[in-house]
PDB file of C-alpha atoms in Angstrom:
ATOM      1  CA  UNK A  19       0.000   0.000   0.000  1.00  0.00           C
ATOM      2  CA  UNK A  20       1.723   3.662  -1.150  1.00  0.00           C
ATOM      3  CA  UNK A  21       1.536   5.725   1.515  1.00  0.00           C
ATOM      4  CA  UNK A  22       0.100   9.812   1.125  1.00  0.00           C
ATOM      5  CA  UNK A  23       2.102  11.315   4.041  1.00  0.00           C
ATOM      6  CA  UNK A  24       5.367  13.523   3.230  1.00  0.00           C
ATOM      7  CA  UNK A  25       8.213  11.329   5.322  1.00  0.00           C
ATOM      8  CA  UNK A  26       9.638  13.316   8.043  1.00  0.00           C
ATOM      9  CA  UNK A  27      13.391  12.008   7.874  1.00  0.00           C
ATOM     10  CA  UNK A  28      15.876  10.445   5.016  1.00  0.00           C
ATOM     11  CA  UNK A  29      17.213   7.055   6.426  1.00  0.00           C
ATOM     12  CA  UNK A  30      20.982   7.334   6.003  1.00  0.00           C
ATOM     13  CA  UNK A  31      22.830   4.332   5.093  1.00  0.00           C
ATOM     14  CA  UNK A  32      27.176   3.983   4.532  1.00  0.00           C
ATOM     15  CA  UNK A  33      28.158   0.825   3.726  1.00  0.00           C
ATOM     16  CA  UNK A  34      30.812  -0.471   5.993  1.00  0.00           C
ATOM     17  CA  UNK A  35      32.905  -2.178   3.082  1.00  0.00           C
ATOM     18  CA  UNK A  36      32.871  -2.891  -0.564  1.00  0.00           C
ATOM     19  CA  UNK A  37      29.992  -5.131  -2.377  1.00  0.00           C
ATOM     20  CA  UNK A  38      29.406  -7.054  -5.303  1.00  0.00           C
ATOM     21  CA  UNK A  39      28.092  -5.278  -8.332  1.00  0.00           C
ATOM     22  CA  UNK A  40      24.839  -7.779  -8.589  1.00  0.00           C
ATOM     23  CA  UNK A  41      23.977  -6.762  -4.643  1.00  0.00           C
ATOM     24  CA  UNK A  42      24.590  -3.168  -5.079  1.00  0.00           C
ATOM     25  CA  UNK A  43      21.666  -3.002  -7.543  1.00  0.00           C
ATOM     26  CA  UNK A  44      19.781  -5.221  -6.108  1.00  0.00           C
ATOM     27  CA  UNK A  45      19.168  -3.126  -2.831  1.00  0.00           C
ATOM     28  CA  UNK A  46      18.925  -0.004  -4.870  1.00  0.00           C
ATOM     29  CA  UNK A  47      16.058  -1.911  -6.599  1.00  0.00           C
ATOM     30  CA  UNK A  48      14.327  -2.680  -2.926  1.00  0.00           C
ATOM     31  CA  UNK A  49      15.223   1.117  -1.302  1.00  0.00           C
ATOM     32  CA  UNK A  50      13.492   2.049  -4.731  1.00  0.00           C
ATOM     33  CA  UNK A  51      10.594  -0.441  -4.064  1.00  0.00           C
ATOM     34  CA  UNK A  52      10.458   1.354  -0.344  1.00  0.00           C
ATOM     35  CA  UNK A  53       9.749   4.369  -1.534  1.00  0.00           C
ATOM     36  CA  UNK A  54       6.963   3.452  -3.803  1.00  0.00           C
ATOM     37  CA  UNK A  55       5.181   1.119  -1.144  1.00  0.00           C
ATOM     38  CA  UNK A  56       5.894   2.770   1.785  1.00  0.00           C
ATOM     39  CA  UNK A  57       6.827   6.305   1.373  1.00  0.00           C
ATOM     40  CA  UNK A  58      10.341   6.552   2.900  1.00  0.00           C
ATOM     41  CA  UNK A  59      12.958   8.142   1.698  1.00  0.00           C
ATOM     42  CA  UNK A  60      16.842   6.580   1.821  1.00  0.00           C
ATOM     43  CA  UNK A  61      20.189   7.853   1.009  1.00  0.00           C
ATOM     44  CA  UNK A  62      23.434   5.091  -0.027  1.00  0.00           C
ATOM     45  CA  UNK A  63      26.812   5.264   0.326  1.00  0.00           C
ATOM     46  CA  UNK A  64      28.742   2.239  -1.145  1.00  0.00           C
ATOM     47  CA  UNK A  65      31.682   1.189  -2.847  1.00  0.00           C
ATOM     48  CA  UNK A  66      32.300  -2.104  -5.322  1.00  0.00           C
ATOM     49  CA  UNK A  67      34.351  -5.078  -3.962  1.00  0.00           C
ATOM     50  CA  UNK A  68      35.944  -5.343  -7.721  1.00  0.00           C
ATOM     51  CA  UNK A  69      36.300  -3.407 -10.826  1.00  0.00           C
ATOM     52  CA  UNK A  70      32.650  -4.072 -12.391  1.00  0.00           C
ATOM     53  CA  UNK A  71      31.110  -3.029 -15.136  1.00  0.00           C
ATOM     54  CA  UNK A  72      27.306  -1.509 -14.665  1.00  0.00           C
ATOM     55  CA  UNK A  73      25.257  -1.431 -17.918  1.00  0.00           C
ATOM     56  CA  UNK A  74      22.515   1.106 -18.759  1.00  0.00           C
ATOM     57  CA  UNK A  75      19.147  -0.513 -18.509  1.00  0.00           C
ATOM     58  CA  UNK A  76      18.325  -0.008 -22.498  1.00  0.00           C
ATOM     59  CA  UNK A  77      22.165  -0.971 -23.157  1.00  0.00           C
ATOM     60  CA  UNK A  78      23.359  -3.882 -25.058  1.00  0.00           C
ATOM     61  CA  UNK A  79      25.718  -5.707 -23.565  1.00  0.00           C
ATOM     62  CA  UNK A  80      27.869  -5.600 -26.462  1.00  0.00           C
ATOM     63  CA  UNK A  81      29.711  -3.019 -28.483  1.00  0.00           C
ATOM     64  CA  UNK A  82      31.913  -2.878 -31.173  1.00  0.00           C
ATOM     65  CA  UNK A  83      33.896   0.066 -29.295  1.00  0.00           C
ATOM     66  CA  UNK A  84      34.746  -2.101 -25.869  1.00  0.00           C
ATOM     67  CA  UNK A  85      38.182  -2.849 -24.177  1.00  0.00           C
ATOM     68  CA  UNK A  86      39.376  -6.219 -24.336  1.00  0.00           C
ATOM     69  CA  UNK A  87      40.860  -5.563 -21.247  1.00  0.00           C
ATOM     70  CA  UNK A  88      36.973  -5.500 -19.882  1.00  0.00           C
ATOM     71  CA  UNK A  89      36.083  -9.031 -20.838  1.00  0.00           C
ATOM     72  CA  UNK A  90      37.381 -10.519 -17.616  1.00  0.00           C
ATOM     73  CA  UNK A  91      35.730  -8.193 -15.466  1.00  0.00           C
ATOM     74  CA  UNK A  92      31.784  -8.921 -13.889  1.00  0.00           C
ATOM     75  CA  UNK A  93      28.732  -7.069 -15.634  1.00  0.00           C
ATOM     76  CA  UNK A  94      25.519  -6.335 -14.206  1.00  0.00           C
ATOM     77  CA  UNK A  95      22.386  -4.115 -16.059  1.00  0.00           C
ATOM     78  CA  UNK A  96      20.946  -1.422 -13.875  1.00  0.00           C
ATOM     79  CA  UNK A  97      17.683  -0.155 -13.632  1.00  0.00           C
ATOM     80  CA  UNK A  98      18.523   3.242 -14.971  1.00  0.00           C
ATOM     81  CA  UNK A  99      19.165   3.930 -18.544  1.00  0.00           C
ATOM     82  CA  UNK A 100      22.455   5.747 -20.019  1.00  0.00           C
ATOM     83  CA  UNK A 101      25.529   4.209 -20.660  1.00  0.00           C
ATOM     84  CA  UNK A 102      27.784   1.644 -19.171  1.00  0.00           C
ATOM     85  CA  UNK A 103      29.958   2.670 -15.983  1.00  0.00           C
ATOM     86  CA  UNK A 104      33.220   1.065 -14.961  1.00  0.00           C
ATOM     87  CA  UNK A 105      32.694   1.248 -11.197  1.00  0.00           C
ATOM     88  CA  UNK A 106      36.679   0.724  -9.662  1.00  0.00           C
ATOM     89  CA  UNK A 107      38.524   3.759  -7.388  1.00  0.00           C
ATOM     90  CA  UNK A 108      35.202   5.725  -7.075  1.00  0.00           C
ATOM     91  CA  UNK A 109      32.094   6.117  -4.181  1.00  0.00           C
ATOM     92  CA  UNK A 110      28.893   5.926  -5.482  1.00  0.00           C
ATOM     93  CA  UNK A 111      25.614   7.057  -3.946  1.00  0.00           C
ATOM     94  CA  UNK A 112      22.252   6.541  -4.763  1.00  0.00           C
ATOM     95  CA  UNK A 113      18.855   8.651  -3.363  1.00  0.00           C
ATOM     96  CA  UNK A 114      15.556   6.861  -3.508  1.00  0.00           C
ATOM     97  CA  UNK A 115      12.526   9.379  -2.568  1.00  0.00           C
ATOM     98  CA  UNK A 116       8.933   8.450  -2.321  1.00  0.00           C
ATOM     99  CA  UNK A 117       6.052   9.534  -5.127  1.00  0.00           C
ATOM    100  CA  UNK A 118       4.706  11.926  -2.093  1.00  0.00           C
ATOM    101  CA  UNK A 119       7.709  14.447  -1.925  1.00  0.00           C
ATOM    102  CA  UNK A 120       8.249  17.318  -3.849  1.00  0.00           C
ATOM    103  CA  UNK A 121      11.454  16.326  -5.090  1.00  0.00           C
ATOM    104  CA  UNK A 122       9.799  13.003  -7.523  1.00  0.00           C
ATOM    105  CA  UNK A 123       7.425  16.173  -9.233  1.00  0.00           C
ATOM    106  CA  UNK A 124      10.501  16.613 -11.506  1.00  0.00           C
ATOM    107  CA  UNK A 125      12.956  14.599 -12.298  1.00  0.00           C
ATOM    108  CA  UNK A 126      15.772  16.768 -13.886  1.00  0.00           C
ATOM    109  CA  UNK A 127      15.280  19.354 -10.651  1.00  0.00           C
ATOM    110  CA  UNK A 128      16.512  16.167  -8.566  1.00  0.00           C
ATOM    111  CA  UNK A 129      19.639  16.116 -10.278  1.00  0.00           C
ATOM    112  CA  UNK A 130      20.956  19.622  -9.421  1.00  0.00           C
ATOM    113  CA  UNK A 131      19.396  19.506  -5.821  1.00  0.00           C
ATOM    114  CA  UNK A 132      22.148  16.190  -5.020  1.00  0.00           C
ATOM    115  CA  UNK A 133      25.053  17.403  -7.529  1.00  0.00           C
ATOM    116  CA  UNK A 134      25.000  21.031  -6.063  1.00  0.00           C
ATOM    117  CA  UNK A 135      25.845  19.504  -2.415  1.00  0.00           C
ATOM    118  CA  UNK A 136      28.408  17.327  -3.594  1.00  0.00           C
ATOM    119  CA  UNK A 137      29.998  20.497  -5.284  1.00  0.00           C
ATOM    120  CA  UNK A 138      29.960  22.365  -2.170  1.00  0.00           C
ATOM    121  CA  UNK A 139      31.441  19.460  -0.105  1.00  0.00           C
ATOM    122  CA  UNK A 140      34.176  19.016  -2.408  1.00  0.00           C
ATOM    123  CA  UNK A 141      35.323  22.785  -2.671  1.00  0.00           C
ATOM    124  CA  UNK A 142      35.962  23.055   1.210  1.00  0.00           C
ATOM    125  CA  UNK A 143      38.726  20.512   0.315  1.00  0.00           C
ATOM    126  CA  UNK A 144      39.891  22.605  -2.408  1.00  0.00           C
ATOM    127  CA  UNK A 145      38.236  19.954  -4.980  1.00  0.00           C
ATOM    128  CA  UNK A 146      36.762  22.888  -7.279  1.00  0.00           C
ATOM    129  CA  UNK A 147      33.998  20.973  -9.340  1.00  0.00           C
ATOM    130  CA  UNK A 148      31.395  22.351 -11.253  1.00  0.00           C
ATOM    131  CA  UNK A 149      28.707  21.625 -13.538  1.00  0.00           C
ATOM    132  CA  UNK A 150      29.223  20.880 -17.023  1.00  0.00           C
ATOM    133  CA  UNK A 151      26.298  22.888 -18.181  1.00  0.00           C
ATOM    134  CA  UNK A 152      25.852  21.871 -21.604  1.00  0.00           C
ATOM    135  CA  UNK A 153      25.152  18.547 -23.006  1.00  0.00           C
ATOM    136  CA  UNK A 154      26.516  16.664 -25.808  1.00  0.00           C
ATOM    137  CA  UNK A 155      25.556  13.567 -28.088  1.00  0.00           C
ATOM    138  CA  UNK A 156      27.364  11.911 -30.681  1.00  0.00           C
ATOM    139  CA  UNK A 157      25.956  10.014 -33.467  1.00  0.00           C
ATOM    140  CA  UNK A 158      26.907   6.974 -32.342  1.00  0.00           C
ATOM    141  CA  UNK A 159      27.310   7.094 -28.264  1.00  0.00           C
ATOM    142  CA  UNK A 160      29.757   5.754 -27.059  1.00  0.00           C
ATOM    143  CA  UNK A 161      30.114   2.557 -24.484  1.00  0.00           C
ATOM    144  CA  UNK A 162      31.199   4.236 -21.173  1.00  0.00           C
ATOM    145  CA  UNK A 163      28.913   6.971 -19.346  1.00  0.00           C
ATOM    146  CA  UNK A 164      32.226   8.735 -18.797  1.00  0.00           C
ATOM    147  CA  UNK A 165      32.617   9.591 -22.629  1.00  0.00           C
ATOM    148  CA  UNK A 166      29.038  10.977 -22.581  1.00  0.00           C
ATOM    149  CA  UNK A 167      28.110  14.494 -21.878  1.00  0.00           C
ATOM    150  CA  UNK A 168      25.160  16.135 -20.040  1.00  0.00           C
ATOM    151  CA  UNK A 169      24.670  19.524 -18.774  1.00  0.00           C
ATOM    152  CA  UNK A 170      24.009  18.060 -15.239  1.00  0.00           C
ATOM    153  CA  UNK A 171      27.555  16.078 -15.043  1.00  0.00           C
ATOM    154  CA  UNK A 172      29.918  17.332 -12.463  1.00  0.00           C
ATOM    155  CA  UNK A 173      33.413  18.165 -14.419  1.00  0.00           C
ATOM    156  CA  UNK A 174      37.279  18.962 -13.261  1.00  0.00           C
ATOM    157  CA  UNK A 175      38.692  21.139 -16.110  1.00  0.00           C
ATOM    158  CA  UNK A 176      37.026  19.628 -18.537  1.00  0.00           C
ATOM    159  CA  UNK A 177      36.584  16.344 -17.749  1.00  0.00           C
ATOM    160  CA  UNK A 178      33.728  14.647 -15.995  1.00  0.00           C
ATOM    161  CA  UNK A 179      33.861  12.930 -12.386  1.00  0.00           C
ATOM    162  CA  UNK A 180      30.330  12.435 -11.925  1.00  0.00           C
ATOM    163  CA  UNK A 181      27.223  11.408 -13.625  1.00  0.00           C
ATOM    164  CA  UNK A 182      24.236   9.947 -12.510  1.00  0.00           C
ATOM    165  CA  UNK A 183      20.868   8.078 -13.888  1.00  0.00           C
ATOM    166  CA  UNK A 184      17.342   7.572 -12.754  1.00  0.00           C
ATOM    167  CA  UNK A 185      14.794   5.248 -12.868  1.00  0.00           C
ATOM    168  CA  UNK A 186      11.279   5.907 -11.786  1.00  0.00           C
ATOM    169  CA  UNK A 187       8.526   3.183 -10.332  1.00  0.00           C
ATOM    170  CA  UNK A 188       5.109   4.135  -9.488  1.00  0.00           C
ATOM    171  CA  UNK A 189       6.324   7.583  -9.089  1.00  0.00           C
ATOM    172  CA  UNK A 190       8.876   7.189  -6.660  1.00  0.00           C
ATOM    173  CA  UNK A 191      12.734   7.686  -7.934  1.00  0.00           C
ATOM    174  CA  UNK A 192      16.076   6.362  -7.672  1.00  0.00           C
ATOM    175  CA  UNK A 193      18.958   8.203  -8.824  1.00  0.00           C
ATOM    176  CA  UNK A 194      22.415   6.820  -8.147  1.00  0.00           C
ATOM    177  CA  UNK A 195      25.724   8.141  -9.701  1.00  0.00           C
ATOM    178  CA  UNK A 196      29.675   7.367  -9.044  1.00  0.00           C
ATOM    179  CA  UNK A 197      32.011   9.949  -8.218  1.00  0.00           C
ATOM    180  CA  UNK A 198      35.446   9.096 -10.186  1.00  0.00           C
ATOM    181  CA  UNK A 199      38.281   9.688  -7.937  1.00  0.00           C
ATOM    182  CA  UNK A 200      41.117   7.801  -9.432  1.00  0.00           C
ATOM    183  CA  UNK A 201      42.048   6.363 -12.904  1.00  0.00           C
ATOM    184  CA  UNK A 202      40.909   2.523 -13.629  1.00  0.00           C
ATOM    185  CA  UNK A 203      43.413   0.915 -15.343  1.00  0.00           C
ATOM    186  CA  UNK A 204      40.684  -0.654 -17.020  1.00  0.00           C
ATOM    187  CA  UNK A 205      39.871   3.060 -18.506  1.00  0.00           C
ATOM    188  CA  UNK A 206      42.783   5.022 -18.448  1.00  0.00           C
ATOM    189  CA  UNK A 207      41.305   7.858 -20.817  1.00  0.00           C
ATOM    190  CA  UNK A 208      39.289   8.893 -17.639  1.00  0.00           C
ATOM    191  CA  UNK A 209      41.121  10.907 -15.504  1.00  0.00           C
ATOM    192  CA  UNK A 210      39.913  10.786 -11.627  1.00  0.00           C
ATOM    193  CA  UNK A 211      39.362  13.436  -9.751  1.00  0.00           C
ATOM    194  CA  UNK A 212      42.563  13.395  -7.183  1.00  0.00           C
ATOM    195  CA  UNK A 213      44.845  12.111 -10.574  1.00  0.00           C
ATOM    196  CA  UNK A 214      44.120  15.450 -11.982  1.00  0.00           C
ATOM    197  CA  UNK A 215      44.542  17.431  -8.321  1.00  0.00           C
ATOM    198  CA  UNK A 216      47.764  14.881  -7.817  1.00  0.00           C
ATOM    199  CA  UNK A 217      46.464  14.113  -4.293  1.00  0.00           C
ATOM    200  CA  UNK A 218      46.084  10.124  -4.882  1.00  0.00           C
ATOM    201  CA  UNK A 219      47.480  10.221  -1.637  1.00  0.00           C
ATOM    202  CA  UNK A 220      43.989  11.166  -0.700  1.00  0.00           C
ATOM    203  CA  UNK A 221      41.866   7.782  -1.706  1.00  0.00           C
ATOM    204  CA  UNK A 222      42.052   5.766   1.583  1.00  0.00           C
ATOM    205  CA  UNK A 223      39.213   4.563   3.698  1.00  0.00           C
ATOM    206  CA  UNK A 224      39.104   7.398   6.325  1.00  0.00           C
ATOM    207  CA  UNK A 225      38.646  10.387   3.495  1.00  0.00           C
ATOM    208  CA  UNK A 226      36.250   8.264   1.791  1.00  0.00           C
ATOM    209  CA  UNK A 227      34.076   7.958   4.733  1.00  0.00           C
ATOM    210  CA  UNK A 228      34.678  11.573   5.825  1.00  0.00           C
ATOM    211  CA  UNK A 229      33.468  12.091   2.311  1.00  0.00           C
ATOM    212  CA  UNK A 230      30.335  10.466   2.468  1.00  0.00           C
ATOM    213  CA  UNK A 231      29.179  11.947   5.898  1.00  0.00           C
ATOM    214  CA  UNK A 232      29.844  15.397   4.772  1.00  0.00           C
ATOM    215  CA  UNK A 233      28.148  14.749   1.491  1.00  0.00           C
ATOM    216  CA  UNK A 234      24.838  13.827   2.962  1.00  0.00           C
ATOM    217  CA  UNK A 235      24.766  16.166   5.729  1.00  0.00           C
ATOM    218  CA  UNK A 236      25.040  18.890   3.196  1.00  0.00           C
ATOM    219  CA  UNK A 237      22.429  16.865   0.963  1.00  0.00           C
ATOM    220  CA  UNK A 238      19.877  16.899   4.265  1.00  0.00           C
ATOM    221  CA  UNK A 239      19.969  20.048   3.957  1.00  0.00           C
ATOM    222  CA  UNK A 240      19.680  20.586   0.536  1.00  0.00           C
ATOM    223  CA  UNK A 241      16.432  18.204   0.756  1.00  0.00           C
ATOM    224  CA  UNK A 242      15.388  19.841   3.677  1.00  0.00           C
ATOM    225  CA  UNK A 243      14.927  16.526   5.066  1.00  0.00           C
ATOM    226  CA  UNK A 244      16.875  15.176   8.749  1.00  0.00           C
ATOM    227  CA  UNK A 245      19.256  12.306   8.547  1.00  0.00           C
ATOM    228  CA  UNK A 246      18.693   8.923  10.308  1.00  0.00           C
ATOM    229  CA  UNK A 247      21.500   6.695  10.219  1.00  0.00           C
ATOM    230  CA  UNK A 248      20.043   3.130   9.859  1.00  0.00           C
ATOM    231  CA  UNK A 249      20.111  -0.025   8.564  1.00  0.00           C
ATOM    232  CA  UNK A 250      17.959  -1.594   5.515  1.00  0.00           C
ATOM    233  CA  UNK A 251      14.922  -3.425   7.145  1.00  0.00           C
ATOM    234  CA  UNK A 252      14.273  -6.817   7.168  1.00  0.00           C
ATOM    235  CA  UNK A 253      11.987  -6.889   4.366  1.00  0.00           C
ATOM    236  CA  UNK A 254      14.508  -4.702   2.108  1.00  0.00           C
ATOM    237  CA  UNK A 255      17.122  -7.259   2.708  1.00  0.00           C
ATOM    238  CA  UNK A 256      14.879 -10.549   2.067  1.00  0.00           C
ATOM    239  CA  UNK A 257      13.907  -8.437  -1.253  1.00  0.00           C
ATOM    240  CA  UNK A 258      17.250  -7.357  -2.467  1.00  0.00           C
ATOM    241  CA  UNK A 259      18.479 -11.351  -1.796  1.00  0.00           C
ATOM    242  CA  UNK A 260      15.977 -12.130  -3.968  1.00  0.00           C
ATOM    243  CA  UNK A 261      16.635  -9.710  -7.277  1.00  0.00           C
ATOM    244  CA  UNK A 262      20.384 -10.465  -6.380  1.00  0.00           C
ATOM    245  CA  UNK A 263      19.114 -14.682  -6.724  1.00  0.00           C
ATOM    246  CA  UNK A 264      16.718 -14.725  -9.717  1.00  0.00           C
ATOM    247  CA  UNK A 265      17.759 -11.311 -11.838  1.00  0.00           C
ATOM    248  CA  UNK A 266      20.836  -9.439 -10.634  1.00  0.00           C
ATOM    249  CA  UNK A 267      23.313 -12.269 -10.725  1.00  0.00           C
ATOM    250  CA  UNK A 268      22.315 -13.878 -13.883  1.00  0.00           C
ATOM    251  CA  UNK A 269      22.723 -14.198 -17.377  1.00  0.00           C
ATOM    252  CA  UNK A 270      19.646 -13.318 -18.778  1.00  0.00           C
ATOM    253  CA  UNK A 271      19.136  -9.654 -16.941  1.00  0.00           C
ATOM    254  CA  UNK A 272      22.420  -8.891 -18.066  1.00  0.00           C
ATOM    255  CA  UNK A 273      22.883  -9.854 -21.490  1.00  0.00           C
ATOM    256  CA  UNK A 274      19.586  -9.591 -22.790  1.00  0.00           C
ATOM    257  CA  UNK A 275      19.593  -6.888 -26.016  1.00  0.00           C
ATOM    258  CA  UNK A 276      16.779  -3.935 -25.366  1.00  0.00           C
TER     259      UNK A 276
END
């Protein structure tokens, strides 16, 4: 049953350590399945256990323009749409609001409010980000998210270190997105973040958590919304074990052609 009422807090939850690719959608699937059935309203922090490949829900799985250095590596298809991301030396976040909140009444408004923290965040450690502000599209896209353009990406001289993608469900939203931080060797051509700044030094467990509190205390406020620290419930994890069982983790989610 949806629920009519406004929620009155965002539950915040940082993952401890780094997951597999097929869970990490999975419980964005069931925080997005919590806000269309029961109003709340949930911000993720998390990282991925290995470098993984995330394809774009209307993505094929393959391309004539890929790495062969990728076909080792695990693939999973999100729910969102856009194009494939190499998650490796990056955070990623995603922000699941309920139908009821202003925020889901428009979609592209949901990208700024979340970027436009993350900017501010990142500036007080001299990390001067900033919107692209115009978007691009080539005749034939290419593979990677990272070698697309919107107007919404966050950029470093140039060069984008965050994008993010939505998927909607009975009016409720999920948006999740990867900050780049450092260089995969798996896709060199993308410069990270603290590569360009030279502060590699930087990417170690204590920043990245410092990171990820400030972030969503700055994002609480940008939602106007209090932050709960909590754990998924129960019934989010029995639901995300079972998308990770019969979709995330196999073969025919993932390489089926859209």
């Amino acid at each position: 049953m949806t629920h009519s009422s406004i929620p009155d807090h965002c539950r915040l939850i940082i993952e401890p350590a780094p997951l597999t690719g097929s869970w990490n959608m999975a419980v964005d699937e069931a925080l997005l399945e919590s806000a269309a059935e029961n109003g709340l309203c949930s911000l993720r922090w998390y990282r991925w256990d290995q470098p993984t490949i995330s394809l774009g829900y209307f993505q094929n799985n393959e391309t004539k323009d890929q790495n062969e250095t990728w076909k080792g590596l695990p693939r999973v298809r999100r729910l969102s749409g856009g194009g494939a991301i190499l998650h490796h030396h990056e955070l990623t976040y995603s922000f699941a609001v309920p139908a009821n909140h202003p925020l889901s009444q428009s979609p592209p408004d949901l990208y700024l409010t979340i970027h436009q923290p993350l900017i501010d965040v990142l500036a007080t450690h001299d990390l001067q980000v900033a919107f692209r502000g115009v978007s691009f599209k080539a005749e034939s896209e290419p593979f990677l998210c990272f070698g697309r353009g919107d107007e919404r990406d966050l950029v470093y001289q140039g060069n984008k270190v965050l994008g993010s993608a939505q998927r909607r469900r009975r009016g409720a939203i999920v948006q999740h997105g990867s900050l780049l931080l450092l260089t995969s060797k798996y896709a060199s051509h993308f410069p990270g973040l603290l590569n360009q700044l030279e502060q590699t030094s930087l990417y170690q467990e204590d920043f990245l958590s410092q990171l990820a509190k400030e972030f969503s205390q700055a994002i609480a406020q940008a939602i106007k919304l209090p932050l709960e620290s909590q754990k998924l419930t129960d019934e989010e994890l029995g639901q995300a074990r079972q998308l990770e069982k019969e979709k995330y983790s196999r073969e025919f989610w993932t390489s089926r052609k859209k």
